[in-house]
CSV table of C-alpha atoms in Angstrom, one decimal:
chain,number,residue,atom,x,y,z
A,57,MET,CA,-4.0,-15.9,-77.5
A,58,LYS,CA,-1.5,-15.2,-80.9
A,59,GLU,CA,0.5,-18.1,-80.1
A,60,ALA,CA,-2.3,-20.4,-79.3
A,61,LEU,CA,-3.7,-19.6,-82.8
A,62,GLU,CA,-0.8,-19.8,-85.2
A,63,LYS,CA,-1.7,-23.4,-86.2
A,64,ILE,CA,-5.2,-22.1,-87.1
A,65,SER,CA,-3.7,-19.3,-88.8
A,66,GLN,CA,-1.6,-21.9,-91.4
A,67,THR,CA,-4.8,-23.9,-91.7
A,68,TYR,CA,-6.4,-21.0,-93.0
A,69,LYS,CA,-3.4,-20.6,-95.6
A,70,ALA,CA,-4.2,-23.9,-96.9
A,71,ARG,CA,-7.9,-23.7,-97.6
A,72,PHE,CA,-10.6,-21.2,-96.8
A,73,ARG,CA,-13.5,-22.5,-94.8
A,74,GLY,CA,-16.0,-19.9,-94.8
A,75,GLU,CA,-18.8,-19.1,-97.4
A,76,THR,CA,-17.8,-16.9,-100.4
A,77,ILE,CA,-19.4,-14.7,-102.9
A,78,GLU,CA,-18.2,-13.3,-106.5
A,79,LEU,CA,-17.0,-10.0,-106.2
A,80,HIS,CA,-19.4,-8.8,-109.0
A,81,GLU,CA,-22.3,-9.5,-107.0
A,82,VAL,CA,-21.3,-7.1,-104.3
A,83,CYS,CA,-20.5,-4.2,-107.1
A,84,ASP,CA,-22.6,-1.8,-108.7
A,85,SER,CA,-19.9,-1.6,-111.7
A,86,ILE,CA,-16.4,-3.1,-112.0
A,87,THR,CA,-14.9,-0.9,-115.3
A,88,ASP,CA,-12.1,-1.2,-117.0
A,89,CYS,CA,-9.8,1.6,-117.8
A,90,HIS,CA,-9.2,3.4,-121.4
A,91,HIS,CA,-6.3,1.5,-122.8
A,92,SER,CA,-5.3,4.6,-124.5
A,93,THR,CA,-1.9,6.6,-123.3
A,94,PRO,CA,-3.6,9.8,-121.7
A,95,LEU,CA,-1.7,13.1,-122.3
A,96,TYR,CA,0.5,13.6,-119.2
A,97,LEU,CA,1.0,17.0,-118.2
A,98,GLU,CA,3.1,18.8,-115.0
A,99,GLU,CA,-0.2,20.2,-113.9
A,100,GLY,CA,-4.0,20.0,-114.2
A,101,LYS,CA,-6.2,16.8,-113.6
A,102,LEU,CA,-4.8,14.2,-111.5
A,103,VAL,CA,-4.1,10.8,-113.2
A,104,ILE,CA,-3.5,7.8,-111.1
A,105,ARG,CA,-1.2,5.2,-112.3
A,106,ASN,CA,0.1,1.9,-110.8
A,107,TYR,CA,2.8,3.2,-108.7
A,108,ASN,CA,0.5,5.2,-107.2
A,109,ILE,CA,-1.3,2.4,-105.4
A,110,LYS,CA,0.9,0.6,-103.1
A,111,ASN,CA,0.1,-1.5,-99.5
A,112,GLY,CA,-3.4,-0.9,-100.0
A,113,ARG,CA,-2.9,2.8,-99.9
A,114,MET,CA,-3.3,5.8,-102.7
A,115,VAL,CA,0.3,7.3,-102.7
A,116,LEU,CA,0.3,10.6,-104.1
A,117,THR,CA,4.1,11.4,-104.7
A,118,ASN,CA,5.1,11.4,-108.0
A,119,VAL,CA,1.9,12.2,-109.4
A,120,SER,CA,0.8,12.8,-113.0
A,121,TYR,CA,-1.8,15.1,-114.7
A,122,THR,CA,-3.8,15.6,-117.7
A,123,ASP,CA,-5.8,18.1,-119.3
A,124,ASP,CA,-9.8,18.7,-119.2
A,125,LEU,CA,-10.3,16.6,-122.3
A,126,HIS,CA,-8.5,13.7,-121.8
A,127,PHE,CA,-9.8,13.6,-118.2
A,128,ASP,CA,-13.6,13.8,-119.7
A,129,GLN,CA,-12.5,10.8,-121.8
A,130,ARG,CA,-11.2,8.8,-119.4
A,131,THR,CA,-14.0,9.1,-116.9
A,132,SER,CA,-16.6,8.5,-119.8
A,133,ARG,CA,-17.3,4.9,-118.7
A,134,ALA,CA,-17.5,5.5,-115.0
A,135,LYS,CA,-16.1,8.5,-112.7
A,136,PRO,CA,-13.9,7.2,-110.0
A,137,GLU,CA,-15.4,8.5,-106.6
A,138,SER,CA,-14.4,8.9,-103.2
A,139,GLY,CA,-14.9,5.3,-101.6
A,140,ASP,CA,-14.5,3.8,-104.9
A,141,LEU,CA,-11.9,1.4,-105.2
A,142,ILE,CA,-9.0,0.7,-107.9
A,143,ILE,CA,-7.2,-2.1,-108.9
A,144,THR,CA,-4.0,-2.5,-110.9
A,145,ARG,CA,-4.3,-5.1,-113.8
A,146,GLU,CA,-0.7,-5.7,-114.1
A,147,ALA,CA,2.9,-4.4,-113.4
A,148,PRO,CA,2.3,-5.1,-110.5
A,149,MET,CA,-1.1,-7.1,-110.5
A,150,GLY,CA,-3.4,-7.0,-107.5
A,151,GLU,CA,-2.4,-3.6,-105.8
A,152,VAL,CA,-5.7,-2.3,-104.8
A,153,CYS,CA,-6.8,1.1,-102.7
A,154,ILE,CA,-9.7,3.0,-102.0
A,155,ILE,CA,-10.2,6.2,-103.4
A,156,PRO,CA,-9.8,8.9,-100.4
A,157,ASP,CA,-12.1,11.8,-99.5
A,158,HIS,CA,-11.8,15.0,-101.5
A,159,ILE,CA,-9.9,13.5,-104.7
A,160,GLU,CA,-10.9,13.9,-107.9
A,161,CYS,CA,-8.8,11.7,-110.5
A,162,CYS,CA,-9.0,9.3,-113.5
A,163,LEU,CA,-7.4,6.2,-114.2
A,164,GLY,CA,-4.0,5.7,-116.2
A,165,GLN,CA,-3.4,2.3,-118.0
A,166,ARG,CA,-4.0,-1.3,-116.6
A,167,MET,CA,-6.2,-0.4,-114.0
A,168,VAL,CA,-9.7,-0.8,-113.1
A,169,LEU,CA,-12.3,1.0,-111.3
A,170,ILE,CA,-14.6,-1.0,-108.7
A,171,LYS,CA,-17.9,0.9,-107.2
A,172,PRO,CA,-19.3,-1.4,-104.3
A,173,ASP,CA,-22.7,-1.6,-103.4
A,174,ALA,CA,-22.9,0.1,-99.9
A,175,ARG,CA,-26.1,-2.5,-99.6
A,176,LYS,CA,-23.8,-5.4,-99.8
A,177,VAL,CA,-20.6,-4.7,-98.8
A,178,ASN,CA,-18.5,-2.3,-96.8
A,179,ASN,CA,-15.7,-0.7,-98.9
A,180,LYS,CA,-12.9,-1.3,-96.1
A,181,PHE,CA,-13.6,-4.8,-95.8
A,182,LEU,CA,-13.7,-5.2,-99.6
A,183,LEU,CA,-10.2,-3.4,-99.8
A,184,TYR,CA,-9.0,-6.1,-97.1
A,185,ALA,CA,-10.7,-9.0,-98.7
A,186,LEU,CA,-8.9,-8.1,-102.0
A,187,MET,CA,-5.5,-7.7,-100.4
A,188,SER,CA,-5.8,-11.5,-98.4
A,189,GLU,CA,-3.8,-14.0,-99.4
A,190,TYR,CA,-7.0,-16.1,-100.1
A,191,THR,CA,-8.1,-13.5,-102.9
A,192,GLN,CA,-4.5,-12.9,-104.0
A,193,ILE,CA,-3.7,-16.2,-105.0
A,194,GLN,CA,-6.9,-16.4,-107.1
A,195,ILE,CA,-5.7,-13.0,-108.9
A,196,GLY,CA,-2.2,-14.5,-109.2
A,197,LYS,CA,-3.7,-17.6,-111.6
A,198,SER,CA,-5.8,-18.1,-114.4
A,199,LYS,CA,-8.9,-19.3,-114.0
A,200,GLY,CA,-9.2,-23.1,-114.3
A,201,THR,CA,-5.5,-24.2,-115.4
A,202,GLY,CA,-3.8,-22.9,-112.3
A,203,SER,CA,-1.0,-21.4,-114.3
A,204,ILE,CA,0.8,-17.9,-113.5
A,205,VAL,CA,-0.9,-15.4,-115.4
A,206,SER,CA,0.9,-11.9,-116.1
A,207,ASN,CA,-2.5,-9.6,-116.1
A,208,LEU,CA,-5.6,-9.5,-114.4
A,209,ARG,CA,-8.6,-10.2,-117.0
A,210,ILE,CA,-11.9,-8.4,-116.5
A,211,PRO,CA,-14.1,-11.6,-116.4
A,212,SER,CA,-11.4,-13.4,-114.1
A,213,LEU,CA,-12.0,-10.1,-111.7
A,214,LYS,CA,-15.7,-10.2,-111.6
A,215,GLU,CA,-15.3,-13.7,-110.5
A,216,LEU,CA,-13.0,-13.5,-108.1
A,217,LYS,CA,-14.7,-15.3,-104.8
A,218,ILE,CA,-14.1,-13.2,-101.7
A,219,PRO,CA,-15.7,-13.8,-97.8
A,220,SER,CA,-19.2,-13.5,-97.5
A,221,LEU,CA,-20.0,-12.2,-93.9
A,222,GLU,CA,-23.2,-10.0,-92.8
A,223,LEU,CA,-22.8,-6.2,-93.3
A,224,PRO,CA,-22.2,-4.9,-90.1
A,225,GLU,CA,-19.8,-7.8,-89.2
A,226,GLN,CA,-18.0,-6.6,-92.3
A,227,THR,CA,-18.2,-3.2,-91.0
A,228,ARG,CA,-16.4,-4.0,-87.5
A,229,ILE,CA,-13.5,-6.0,-89.5
A,230,GLY,CA,-13.0,-2.6,-91.9
A,231,GLU,CA,-12.9,-0.6,-89.2
A,232,MET,CA,-10.6,-2.8,-87.2
A,233,LEU,CA,-8.1,-3.3,-90.0
A,234,GLY,CA,-8.3,0.3,-91.3
A,235,SER,CA,-7.6,1.4,-87.7
A,236,ILE,CA,-4.3,-0.5,-87.8
A,237,ASP,CA,-3.2,1.1,-91.3
A,238,ALA,CA,-4.4,4.7,-90.1
A,239,LYS,CA,-2.1,4.3,-87.1
A,240,ILE,CA,0.8,3.2,-89.2
A,241,GLU,CA,0.0,6.1,-91.4
A,242,VAL,CA,0.0,8.3,-88.3
A,243,ASN,CA,3.3,6.9,-87.3
A,244,ASN,CA,4.5,7.4,-90.7
A,245,LYS,CA,4.1,11.0,-90.8
A,246,ILE,CA,5.6,11.6,-87.6
A,247,ASN,CA,8.7,9.9,-88.4
A,248,GLN,CA,8.7,11.8,-91.8
A,249,GLU,CA,8.7,15.1,-89.6
A,250,LEU,CA,11.2,13.9,-87.0
A,251,GLU,CA,13.7,13.0,-90.0
A,252,ALA,CA,13.0,16.5,-91.9
A,253,MET,CA,13.6,18.3,-88.6
A,254,ALA,CA,16.9,16.5,-87.8
A,255,LYS,CA,17.9,17.3,-91.3
A,256,SER,CA,17.0,20.9,-91.6
A,257,LEU,CA,19.3,21.3,-87.9
A,258,TYR,CA,22.4,19.6,-89.4
A,259,ASP,CA,21.6,21.5,-93.1
A,260,TYR,CA,21.5,24.9,-90.9
A,261,TRP,CA,24.4,24.1,-88.6
A,262,PHE,CA,26.7,22.2,-91.0
A,263,VAL,CA,26.2,23.0,-94.3
A,264,GLN,CA,25.2,27.0,-93.8
A,265,PHE,CA,27.1,27.0,-90.8
A,266,ASP,CA,24.8,29.1,-88.7
A,267,PHE,CA,25.2,27.1,-85.5
A,268,PRO,CA,24.8,29.1,-82.7
A,269,ASP,CA,27.8,31.0,-81.4
A,270,ALA,CA,29.0,32.1,-78.2
A,271,ASN,CA,26.6,34.7,-78.0
A,272,GLY,CA,23.6,32.3,-79.2
A,273,LYS,CA,23.3,34.1,-82.9
A,274,PRO,CA,23.7,32.0,-86.0
A,275,TYR,CA,27.8,31.7,-86.6
A,276,LYS,CA,28.3,32.7,-90.1
A,277,THR,CA,25.2,35.0,-90.9
A,278,SER,CA,26.4,36.8,-87.5
A,279,GLY,CA,29.9,37.6,-89.2
A,280,GLY,CA,31.6,34.0,-87.8
A,281,LYS,CA,35.2,33.8,-89.0
A,282,MET,CA,35.6,31.3,-92.1
A,283,VAL,CA,39.0,29.9,-93.2
A,284,PHE,CA,40.1,27.9,-96.3
A,285,ASN,CA,40.7,24.1,-95.8
A,286,GLU,CA,43.1,22.8,-97.9
A,287,VAL,CA,42.4,19.2,-97.2
A,288,LEU,CA,38.8,19.7,-98.0
A,289,LYS,CA,39.3,22.4,-100.7
A,290,ARG,CA,36.5,24.9,-99.1
A,291,GLU,CA,35.7,27.1,-96.2
A,292,ILE,CA,35.1,25.9,-93.1
A,293,PRO,CA,34.4,27.9,-89.5
A,294,GLU,CA,37.7,29.0,-87.5
A,295,GLY,CA,38.6,26.2,-85.4
A,296,TRP,CA,37.2,23.2,-87.1
A,297,GLU,CA,39.4,20.8,-88.6
A,298,SER,CA,39.6,18.0,-91.0
A,299,GLY,CA,41.3,14.5,-91.3
A,300,LYS,CA,40.2,11.0,-92.3
A,301,LEU,CA,37.2,8.8,-91.5
A,302,GLY,CA,39.9,6.2,-90.7
A,303,ASP,CA,41.1,8.7,-88.0
A,304,VAL,CA,38.2,8.2,-85.6
A,305,GLY,CA,36.7,5.1,-86.7
A,306,LYS,CA,37.5,1.4,-87.5
A,307,VAL,CA,36.1,-0.2,-90.5
A,308,SER,CA,34.4,-3.4,-90.3
A,309,MET,CA,32.6,-6.3,-92.0
A,310,CYS,CA,30.8,-9.6,-91.0
A,311,LYS,CA,32.2,-12.9,-91.9
A,312,ARG,CA,31.2,-14.3,-95.4
A,313,VAL,CA,27.7,-16.5,-95.5
A,314,MET,CA,27.9,-19.0,-98.0
A,315,LYS,CA,24.7,-19.2,-100.1
A,316,HIS,CA,23.9,-22.9,-98.9
A,317,GLU,CA,24.0,-21.4,-95.4
A,318,THR,CA,20.8,-19.1,-96.0
A,319,SER,CA,17.2,-20.0,-96.2
A,320,LEU,CA,13.6,-19.0,-96.2
A,321,ASP,CA,13.0,-20.0,-92.6
A,322,GLU,CA,12.4,-17.0,-90.9
A,323,GLU,CA,14.8,-16.9,-88.1
A,324,ILE,CA,17.5,-14.7,-87.9
A,325,PRO,CA,17.8,-11.9,-91.2
A,326,PHE,CA,20.4,-11.6,-93.7
A,327,PHE,CA,20.8,-8.4,-95.7
A,328,LYS,CA,22.2,-8.9,-99.2
A,329,ILE,CA,22.8,-5.5,-101.0
A,330,SER,CA,19.7,-5.8,-102.5
A,331,THR,CA,17.6,-5.8,-99.5
A,332,PHE,CA,19.8,-3.1,-97.4
A,333,GLY,CA,17.7,-0.7,-95.5
A,334,GLY,CA,14.6,-2.6,-96.0
A,335,GLU,CA,13.2,-5.6,-95.2
A,336,ALA,CA,15.4,-8.9,-95.2
A,337,ASN,CA,13.7,-12.0,-97.6
A,338,ILE,CA,16.4,-14.7,-96.7
A,339,PHE,CA,17.5,-15.8,-93.5
A,340,ILE,CA,20.4,-17.4,-91.4
A,341,SER,CA,19.9,-20.0,-88.3
A,342,LYS,CA,20.3,-18.7,-84.8
A,343,ASP,CA,23.3,-21.4,-84.2
A,344,LEU,CA,24.9,-19.9,-87.4
A,345,PHE,CA,24.5,-16.0,-86.0
A,346,GLU,CA,25.4,-17.0,-82.8
A,347,LEU,CA,28.9,-18.5,-84.3
A,348,TYR,CA,29.5,-15.9,-86.2
A,349,ARG,CA,28.7,-13.2,-83.7
A,350,GLU,CA,30.9,-14.8,-81.1
A,351,LYS,CA,34.0,-15.3,-83.3
A,352,TYR,CA,33.9,-12.4,-85.8
A,353,SER,CA,33.1,-8.7,-85.8
A,354,TYR,CA,29.3,-7.5,-85.8
A,355,PRO,CA,28.4,-4.2,-85.3
A,356,LYS,CA,27.0,-2.5,-82.0
A,357,ARG,CA,23.6,-0.2,-82.0
A,358,GLY,CA,24.2,3.2,-82.9
A,359,ASP,CA,26.8,2.0,-85.6
A,360,ILE,CA,26.7,3.3,-88.9
A,361,LEU,CA,26.3,0.9,-91.9
A,362,ILE,CA,27.0,1.9,-95.5
A,363,SER,CA,26.6,0.0,-98.5
A,364,ALA,CA,30.0,-0.5,-100.3
A,365,ALA,CA,28.4,-1.5,-103.8
A,366,GLY,CA,25.4,-1.3,-105.6
A,367,THR,CA,23.8,2.2,-104.7
A,368,ILE,CA,27.4,3.2,-103.4
A,369,GLY,CA,27.5,5.0,-99.8
A,370,LYS,CA,23.8,4.5,-98.6
A,371,THR,CA,24.0,5.1,-94.9
A,372,VAL,CA,21.8,3.5,-92.0
A,373,ILE,CA,22.0,3.8,-88.2
A,374,PHE,CA,22.2,0.1,-86.9
A,375,ASP,CA,19.3,-0.5,-84.7
A,376,GLY,CA,20.4,-3.2,-82.9
A,377,GLU,CA,18.0,-5.7,-83.9
A,378,LEU,CA,19.5,-9.2,-84.5
A,379,SER,CA,20.5,-9.4,-88.0
A,380,TYR,CA,23.6,-10.2,-90.2
A,381,PHE,CA,24.8,-8.5,-93.0
A,382,GLN,CA,26.6,-9.7,-96.3
A,383,ASP,CA,30.3,-9.3,-96.1
A,384,SER,CA,32.3,-6.8,-97.8
A,385,ASN,CA,29.5,-5.1,-99.5
A,386,ILE,CA,27.5,-3.7,-96.4
A,387,VAL,CA,30.5,-2.4,-93.8
A,388,TRP,CA,29.9,-0.5,-91.0
A,389,ILE,CA,31.6,1.9,-88.9
A,390,ASP,CA,32.9,1.3,-85.2
A,391,ASN,CA,33.4,4.9,-84.6
A,392,ASP,CA,35.2,6.9,-81.4
A,393,GLU,CA,32.0,9.1,-80.4
A,394,SER,CA,34.2,10.9,-77.9
A,395,LYS,CA,35.9,12.3,-81.0
A,396,ILE,CA,32.8,13.0,-83.3
A,397,PRO,CA,29.3,11.3,-82.8
A,398,ASN,CA,27.5,8.8,-84.8
A,399,CYS,CA,24.7,11.2,-85.5
A,400,PHE,CA,26.7,13.7,-87.3
A,401,LEU,CA,28.5,11.1,-89.4
A,402,PHE,CA,25.2,10.0,-90.2
A,403,TYR,CA,24.0,13.0,-91.9
A,404,TYR,CA,27.5,14.0,-93.4
A,405,TYR,CA,27.9,10.9,-95.1
A,406,GLN,CA,24.3,11.4,-97.0
A,407,THR,CA,25.8,14.9,-98.2
A,408,GLU,CA,29.2,14.3,-99.1
A,409,PRO,CA,30.3,12.6,-102.8
A,410,TRP,CA,31.2,9.2,-102.4
A,411,VAL,CA,34.5,9.2,-105.0
A,412,ALA,CA,37.9,7.8,-105.0
A,413,THR,CA,40.8,9.7,-103.7
A,414,GLY,CA,41.7,10.6,-107.5
A,415,GLY,CA,38.0,12.2,-107.8
A,416,SER,CA,36.2,9.7,-110.2
A,417,THR,CA,33.1,8.1,-109.3
A,418,ILE,CA,33.8,4.6,-107.9
A,419,LYS,CA,31.7,1.5,-108.5
A,420,ARG,CA,32.2,0.0,-104.9
A,421,LEU,CA,33.9,0.9,-101.8
A,422,TYR,CA,36.7,-0.8,-100.3
A,423,ASN,CA,38.1,-0.6,-96.7
A,424,GLU,CA,40.9,2.0,-97.6
A,425,ASN,CA,38.3,4.4,-99.4
A,426,ILE,CA,36.3,4.2,-96.5
A,427,ARG,CA,39.3,5.0,-94.1
A,428,SER,CA,40.6,7.8,-96.5
A,429,LEU,CA,37.5,9.7,-97.1
A,430,LYS,CA,38.0,13.2,-96.2
A,431,THR,CA,36.1,14.2,-93.2
A,432,VAL,CA,35.4,17.6,-91.5
A,433,PHE,CA,35.7,17.8,-87.6
A,434,PRO,CA,33.3,20.5,-86.2
A,435,ASN,CA,34.1,22.1,-82.6
A,436,LEU,CA,33.2,19.2,-80.1
A,437,ASP,CA,31.0,21.5,-78.2
A,438,ILE,CA,28.8,21.9,-81.2
A,439,LEU,CA,28.8,18.1,-81.8
A,440,ASN,CA,27.6,17.5,-78.7
A,441,ARG,CA,24.9,20.1,-78.4
A,442,PHE,CA,23.8,18.6,-82.1
A,443,SER,CA,23.8,15.3,-80.3
A,444,LYS,CA,21.8,16.2,-77.6
A,445,ILE,CA,19.2,17.3,-80.0
A,446,VAL,CA,19.4,15.0,-82.5
A,447,ASN,CA,19.7,11.8,-80.8
A,448,PRO,CA,16.3,11.6,-78.9
A,449,ARG,CA,14.5,12.3,-82.2
A,450,LEU,CA,16.3,9.3,-83.8
A,451,GLU,CA,15.5,7.0,-81.0
A,452,LYS,CA,12.0,8.1,-81.1
A,453,LYS,CA,11.9,7.4,-84.8
A,454,HIS,CA,13.4,4.0,-83.9
A,455,GLN,CA,10.7,2.8,-81.7
A,456,ILE,CA,7.8,4.0,-83.8
A,457,GLU,CA,9.7,1.9,-86.7
A,458,LYS,CA,9.2,-0.9,-84.6
A,459,GLU,CA,6.0,-0.1,-83.7
A,460,ASN,CA,4.9,0.0,-87.0
A,461,LYS,CA,6.7,-3.5,-87.7
A,462,LYS,CA,4.5,-5.1,-85.0
A,463,LEU,CA,1.5,-3.2,-86.1
A,464,SER,CA,2.0,-4.6,-89.8
A,465,GLU,CA,2.3,-8.0,-88.4
A,466,LEU,CA,-0.5,-8.0,-86.3
A,467,ARG,CA,-2.7,-6.6,-89.3
A,468,ASP,CA,-1.3,-9.3,-91.7
A,469,TRP,CA,-2.1,-11.9,-88.9
A,470,LEU,CA,-5.8,-11.0,-88.2
A,471,LEU,CA,-6.7,-10.4,-92.0
A,472,PRO,CA,-7.2,-14.3,-92.6
A,473,MET,CA,-8.1,-15.1,-89.5
A,474,LEU,CA,-10.9,-12.1,-89.1
A,475,MET,CA,-12.1,-13.2,-92.4
A,476,ASN,CA,-12.6,-16.9,-91.5
A,477,GLY,CA,-14.1,-16.1,-88.3
A,478,GLN,CA,-11.4,-17.6,-86.1
A,479,VAL,CA,-10.7,-14.7,-84.2
A,480,THR,CA,-13.2,-11.8,-83.3
A,481,VAL,CA,-13.1,-8.5,-83.6
A,482,GLY,CA,-13.1,-8.2,-79.6
A,483,GLU,CA,-10.1,-10.8,-79.3
A,484,ALA,CA,-8.3,-8.4,-82.1
A,485,GLU,CA,-9.0,-5.1,-80.2
A,486,GLN,CA,-7.1,-7.0,-77.3
A,487,GLU,CA,-4.3,-7.5,-79.4
A,488,LEU,CA,-4.1,-4.1,-80.8
A,489,GLY,CA,-4.7,-2.7,-77.3
A,490,MET,CA,-1.4,-4.8,-76.1
A,491,VAL,CA,0.5,-3.5,-78.8
A,492,ALA,CA,-0.7,0.3,-78.1
A,493,GLU,CA,0.3,-0.3,-74.4
A,494,GLU,CA,3.6,-1.5,-75.0
A,495,ASN,CA,4.8,1.5,-77.1
A,496,THR,CA,3.2,4.3,-74.8
A,497,LYS,CA,6.6,4.6,-72.8
A,498,TYR,CA,8.3,6.0,-75.9
A,499,GLU,CA,5.7,8.8,-76.3
A,500,GLY,CA,7.8,11.1,-74.2
A,501,LEU,CA,11.0,11.0,-76.3
């Protein structure tokens, strides 16, 4: 179904064909925030700021607080309540979220509180309507001129045109798209737990040195012998060795890709240092990819990629997905896992400082820097036991990330199609079921 409707989707992007209604017509109120800066404290009443709204969700990390007096001042015009929407006016413009249940908050600067009229609009539908390309294009333009604007003016916000559907259909669409985002959120929490478990095990075994000894007891805590290592300049368990990363791994990099060889056409993702570890925004052709992969170095699945410039030493385990990498700025270790597992090196070089041989901090890594990195080589039996526990968790994390990518793509594809009536909720449920069925085989990992 998805392939058959791609052209229809492109038609939607060119022009929305359905009935519309202005935002203010389906809201009880649209209230600008106070333009003064609140008193920020380390505890107290929650203040939602621009960076707490991202991808349709309220992100309650790195939060700010204020006292009762400033909270009352900032809620005097309208008090934010569960189910209301918040939209950012600038920096960035047009980010929107629903206030979750049991959250008491006030707004920081450059935000607007939207109170939907539940008799006219479903708040989840309104959320996705405001996130849709059709509405976001309106948000990015000043009314009447078509020029790009730096902030969202209240009159323009009130006059935004959103798709107009019957309330029951709105509710079905809102619930459908909301279920996809809920699944993504659950998956993200699972991955956070998997990562925390693996990192905690690494810290316990290789930082505190309390890996299981021959009797199954924590090594250092139970009196295991520690010896000072002259190379590493610290104590390590007896029987462990030290050396250089170049003793076990070959440092490689991709063939250089020229600027004119990249494009915005979504074929093979090309990662520059600025997008390393995230989503690529430029691409290379399949033909060029196949040519370079055949003739020059290319990482294998499980190799450790390292950023050699920018944020020095950022490490990623290569997932094997077809992609290409900026030469010299992103390198990888073609490692001999019979001596030391990749999963150990992955965590080891997240905790070790990236410094030059002389001890001074460097602005970029060169191959020789990486080959000469001092490395501890724990007992191979301990490494294999660690790998046996951690690798299945990393594999599950990888599969969940793949599922989330598919879910995000499905949500973004369905959003305009549902709004314009070109896909029914029933058809959307079939697509969602296919994604779920495809990923059930990984649940037991």
